[in-house]
Amino acid sequence: MNRNVTQTVLSLIAVLTLNFPVMAKVQPSPINQDSSVPWSKVTEDSFEGKIVYDKDFGGFGESYAIVSSWSKQAIRLSYFWQVKEVDYYKQVKRTRSVWRNNKYEEEVYWEQEPVYKYFWKSRSPEYIMFSINGQLYEYQGGKISDDLMSALANAPSANLKIRLVWSDGSTTDATIGSGTVNAWKTVYQMDSQE
């Protein structure tokens, strides 16, 4: 009887998975902000074909980067941010001048000082929104639609704002540089055989 119940549950899971596939999500970028790749230039990748990489850094005092890769196979994007945490405390010898007996004297004292560690975290959006030539497009992971490919190939030669939509519904706007936008013309051009 246990075996029949197990088979029934597995069959039900299989049916639900086929009829209600997991929502697509933008895959993480295969590179990070420190990768040694040609940024905003079309290159050839053994697995993806023509590809262009882009990065957008936060302004002064902000420690984040939005890194993306653009090919006909997929758009991959990661939002990286730097985290600062106290690793441990060290004892530091300090001196100060104090007024004693009608004169200044140097006094030694010890103080704890934090030592920090820095590391990067990352996440990928649920989907990406585009506004190109007055039309709105969404990329939700997986195969890029022909409409979006055509829009990317024909985007104006300028910086382009995109909107990243996170799993909690919040959004972050990012800028794709004009060099990458121009590279899309080569990456996303439709071949005559397609």
Short mmCIF file of C-alpha atoms in Angstrom, two decimals:
data_model
loop_
_atom_site.label_atom_id
_atom_site.label_comp_id
_atom_site.label_asym_id
_atom_site.label_seq_id
_atom_site.Cartn_x
_atom_site.Cartn_y
_atom_site.Cartn_z
CA MET A 1 0.00 0.00 0.00
CA ASN A 2 2.85 2.39 0.81
CA ARG A 3 4.29 1.78 -2.64
CA ASN A 4 0.98 2.72 -4.32
CA VAL A 5 0.76 5.96 -2.34
CA THR A 6 4.36 6.85 -3.29
CA GLN A 7 3.68 6.14 -6.99
CA THR A 8 0.51 8.24 -6.88
CA VAL A 9 2.32 11.18 -5.25
CA LEU A 10 5.19 11.00 -7.76
CA SER A 11 2.71 10.84 -10.66
CA LEU A 12 0.88 13.87 -9.29
CA ILE A 13 4.15 15.82 -8.96
CA ALA A 14 5.09 14.94 -12.54
CA VAL A 15 1.69 16.09 -13.87
CA LEU A 16 1.84 19.36 -11.90
CA THR A 17 5.40 20.05 -13.07
CA LEU A 18 4.45 19.53 -16.72
CA ASN A 19 1.30 21.65 -16.49
CA PHE A 20 2.68 24.37 -14.21
CA PRO A 21 6.38 24.84 -15.02
CA VAL A 22 8.57 26.72 -12.56
CA MET A 23 8.54 30.44 -13.34
CA ALA A 24 11.51 31.37 -15.49
CA LYS A 25 14.12 33.61 -13.92
CA VAL A 26 17.05 35.55 -15.31
CA GLN A 27 20.17 33.41 -14.87
CA PRO A 28 23.25 34.80 -13.07
CA SER A 29 26.01 36.39 -15.11
CA PRO A 30 28.85 33.97 -15.95
CA ILE A 31 31.34 36.73 -15.02
CA ASN A 32 31.77 39.27 -12.23
CA GLN A 33 32.89 42.90 -12.08
CA ASP A 34 36.58 41.89 -11.82
CA SER A 35 36.58 39.47 -14.77
CA SER A 36 39.17 40.07 -17.45
CA VAL A 37 36.87 40.27 -20.48
CA PRO A 38 36.50 42.85 -23.25
CA TRP A 39 33.66 45.02 -21.95
CA SER A 40 31.09 46.39 -24.44
CA LYS A 41 32.73 44.61 -27.40
CA VAL A 42 31.41 41.66 -29.40
CA THR A 43 33.47 38.53 -28.79
CA GLU A 44 33.06 34.93 -29.81
CA ASP A 45 32.28 32.35 -27.12
CA SER A 46 32.62 28.59 -27.74
CA PHE A 47 29.21 27.91 -26.18
CA GLU A 48 27.19 31.08 -26.78
CA GLY A 49 28.45 32.33 -30.15
CA LYS A 50 28.56 36.13 -30.42
CA ILE A 51 28.40 37.71 -26.95
CA VAL A 52 28.91 41.10 -25.30
CA TYR A 53 29.59 41.82 -21.63
CA ASP A 54 28.48 44.95 -19.77
CA LYS A 55 28.97 46.37 -16.27
CA ASP A 56 27.41 49.32 -14.48
CA PHE A 57 29.03 50.56 -11.27
CA GLY A 58 27.49 52.58 -8.46
CA GLY A 59 28.51 56.19 -8.01
CA PHE A 60 31.05 57.56 -5.55
CA GLY A 61 30.79 55.84 -2.18
CA GLU A 62 28.51 53.07 -3.47
CA SER A 63 29.88 49.53 -3.62
CA TYR A 64 27.80 47.70 -6.18
CA ALA A 65 28.05 46.52 -9.77
CA ILE A 66 25.50 45.21 -12.25
CA VAL A 67 27.18 42.76 -14.62
CA SER A 68 25.48 41.23 -17.65
CA SER A 69 26.16 39.05 -20.68
CA TRP A 70 24.13 39.32 -23.89
CA SER A 71 23.95 36.56 -26.51
CA LYS A 72 21.26 34.95 -28.65
CA GLN A 73 21.25 32.05 -26.18
CA ALA A 74 20.29 34.14 -23.13
CA ILE A 75 20.60 37.38 -21.21
CA ARG A 76 22.36 36.74 -17.92
CA LEU A 77 22.62 39.38 -15.21
CA SER A 78 23.88 39.65 -11.63
CA TYR A 79 23.69 42.47 -9.11
CA PHE A 80 26.83 42.41 -6.91
CA TRP A 81 27.18 44.40 -3.70
CA GLN A 82 30.00 44.63 -1.21
CA VAL A 83 29.43 43.65 2.40
CA LYS A 84 31.59 44.87 5.29
CA GLU A 85 31.61 42.85 8.52
CA VAL A 86 33.70 42.95 11.68
CA ASP A 87 36.09 39.99 11.50
CA TYR A 88 37.70 40.47 14.93
CA TYR A 89 39.00 43.16 17.31
CA LYS A 90 42.65 43.95 17.91
CA GLN A 91 44.24 45.80 20.82
CA VAL A 92 45.89 49.04 19.73
CA LYS A 93 48.31 51.08 21.81
CA ARG A 94 47.35 54.76 21.95
CA THR A 95 48.75 57.85 23.63
CA ARG A 96 47.11 61.02 24.80
CA SER A 97 48.14 64.18 26.60
CA VAL A 98 46.63 64.68 30.03
CA TRP A 99 46.96 67.61 32.44
CA ARG A 100 48.46 66.45 35.75
CA ASN A 101 50.39 68.29 38.41
CA ASN A 102 50.22 71.57 36.48
CA LYS A 103 51.72 70.09 33.30
CA TYR A 104 50.83 67.91 30.31
CA GLU A 105 51.98 64.32 30.46
CA GLU A 106 51.81 61.62 27.80
CA GLU A 107 49.67 58.70 28.90
CA VAL A 108 49.57 55.29 27.24
CA TYR A 109 46.31 53.35 27.03
CA TRP A 110 44.92 50.39 25.08
CA GLU A 111 41.86 50.41 22.91
CA GLN A 112 39.99 47.80 20.88
CA GLU A 113 39.83 48.48 17.16
CA PRO A 114 37.69 46.48 14.71
CA VAL A 115 39.30 44.67 11.79
CA TYR A 116 36.89 44.36 8.88
CA LYS A 117 36.51 41.79 6.15
CA TYR A 118 34.96 42.66 2.82
CA PHE A 119 33.23 40.28 0.45
CA TRP A 120 30.79 40.38 -2.45
CA LYS A 121 27.27 38.98 -2.53
CA SER A 122 25.09 38.67 -5.62
CA ARG A 123 21.56 38.04 -6.78
CA SER A 124 19.72 37.89 -10.10
CA PRO A 125 16.37 39.49 -10.93
CA GLU A 126 13.14 37.64 -11.68
CA TYR A 127 12.89 39.54 -14.95
CA ILE A 128 14.20 42.56 -16.88
CA MET A 129 12.03 45.31 -18.38
CA PHE A 130 13.05 47.33 -21.46
CA SER A 131 11.57 50.46 -23.01
CA ILE A 132 12.89 50.65 -26.56
CA ASN A 133 11.54 53.03 -29.21
CA GLY A 134 8.36 53.57 -27.18
CA GLN A 135 7.62 49.84 -26.76
CA LEU A 136 7.82 47.86 -23.52
CA TYR A 137 9.46 44.42 -23.45
CA GLU A 138 10.13 41.87 -20.71
CA TYR A 139 12.77 39.18 -20.49
CA GLN A 140 11.89 36.46 -17.97
CA GLY A 141 14.76 34.07 -18.58
CA GLY A 142 15.14 31.27 -21.08
CA LYS A 143 14.88 31.83 -24.83
CA ILE A 144 14.89 35.43 -26.02
CA SER A 145 11.80 36.23 -28.09
CA ASP A 146 12.26 37.31 -31.71
CA ASP A 147 10.48 40.59 -30.88
CA LEU A 148 12.96 41.42 -28.11
CA MET A 149 15.94 40.39 -30.26
CA SER A 150 14.72 42.70 -33.02
CA ALA A 151 14.19 45.55 -30.54
CA LEU A 152 17.69 45.11 -29.09
CA ALA A 153 19.23 45.01 -32.58
CA ASN A 154 17.42 48.24 -33.50
CA ALA A 155 17.82 50.15 -30.22
CA PRO A 156 19.06 53.77 -30.58
CA SER A 157 22.84 54.14 -30.26
CA ALA A 158 22.85 55.62 -26.75
CA ASN A 159 22.86 54.53 -23.12
CA LEU A 160 19.73 52.53 -22.34
CA LYS A 161 17.95 52.27 -18.98
CA ILE A 162 16.64 48.85 -18.00
CA ARG A 163 14.54 47.94 -14.98
CA LEU A 164 15.38 44.90 -12.86
CA VAL A 165 12.39 43.36 -11.07
CA TRP A 166 13.22 41.35 -7.94
CA SER A 167 11.34 38.43 -6.40
CA ASP A 168 9.74 40.70 -3.78
CA GLY A 169 8.39 43.05 -6.48
CA SER A 170 10.91 45.83 -5.82
CA THR A 171 12.84 47.31 -8.76
CA THR A 172 16.30 48.67 -9.54
CA ASP A 173 17.06 50.76 -12.62
CA ALA A 174 20.38 50.18 -14.36
CA THR A 175 22.16 51.68 -17.34
CA ILE A 176 23.47 49.68 -20.28
CA GLY A 177 26.28 51.64 -21.91
CA SER A 178 26.10 52.84 -25.50
CA GLY A 179 29.04 50.57 -26.47
CA THR A 180 27.03 47.50 -25.42
CA VAL A 181 23.86 48.83 -27.09
CA ASN A 182 25.83 49.26 -30.35
CA ALA A 183 27.23 45.72 -29.97
CA TRP A 184 23.64 44.38 -29.79
CA LYS A 185 23.29 45.30 -33.49
CA THR A 186 25.84 42.57 -34.28
CA VAL A 187 24.84 40.05 -31.58
CA TYR A 188 21.11 40.15 -32.30
CA GLN A 189 21.04 40.64 -36.06
CA MET A 190 18.73 38.10 -37.60
CA ASP A 191 20.41 35.67 -40.00
CA SER A 192 18.68 35.05 -43.32
CA GLN A 193 18.38 31.33 -42.45
CA GLU A 194 16.42 32.07 -39.24
#
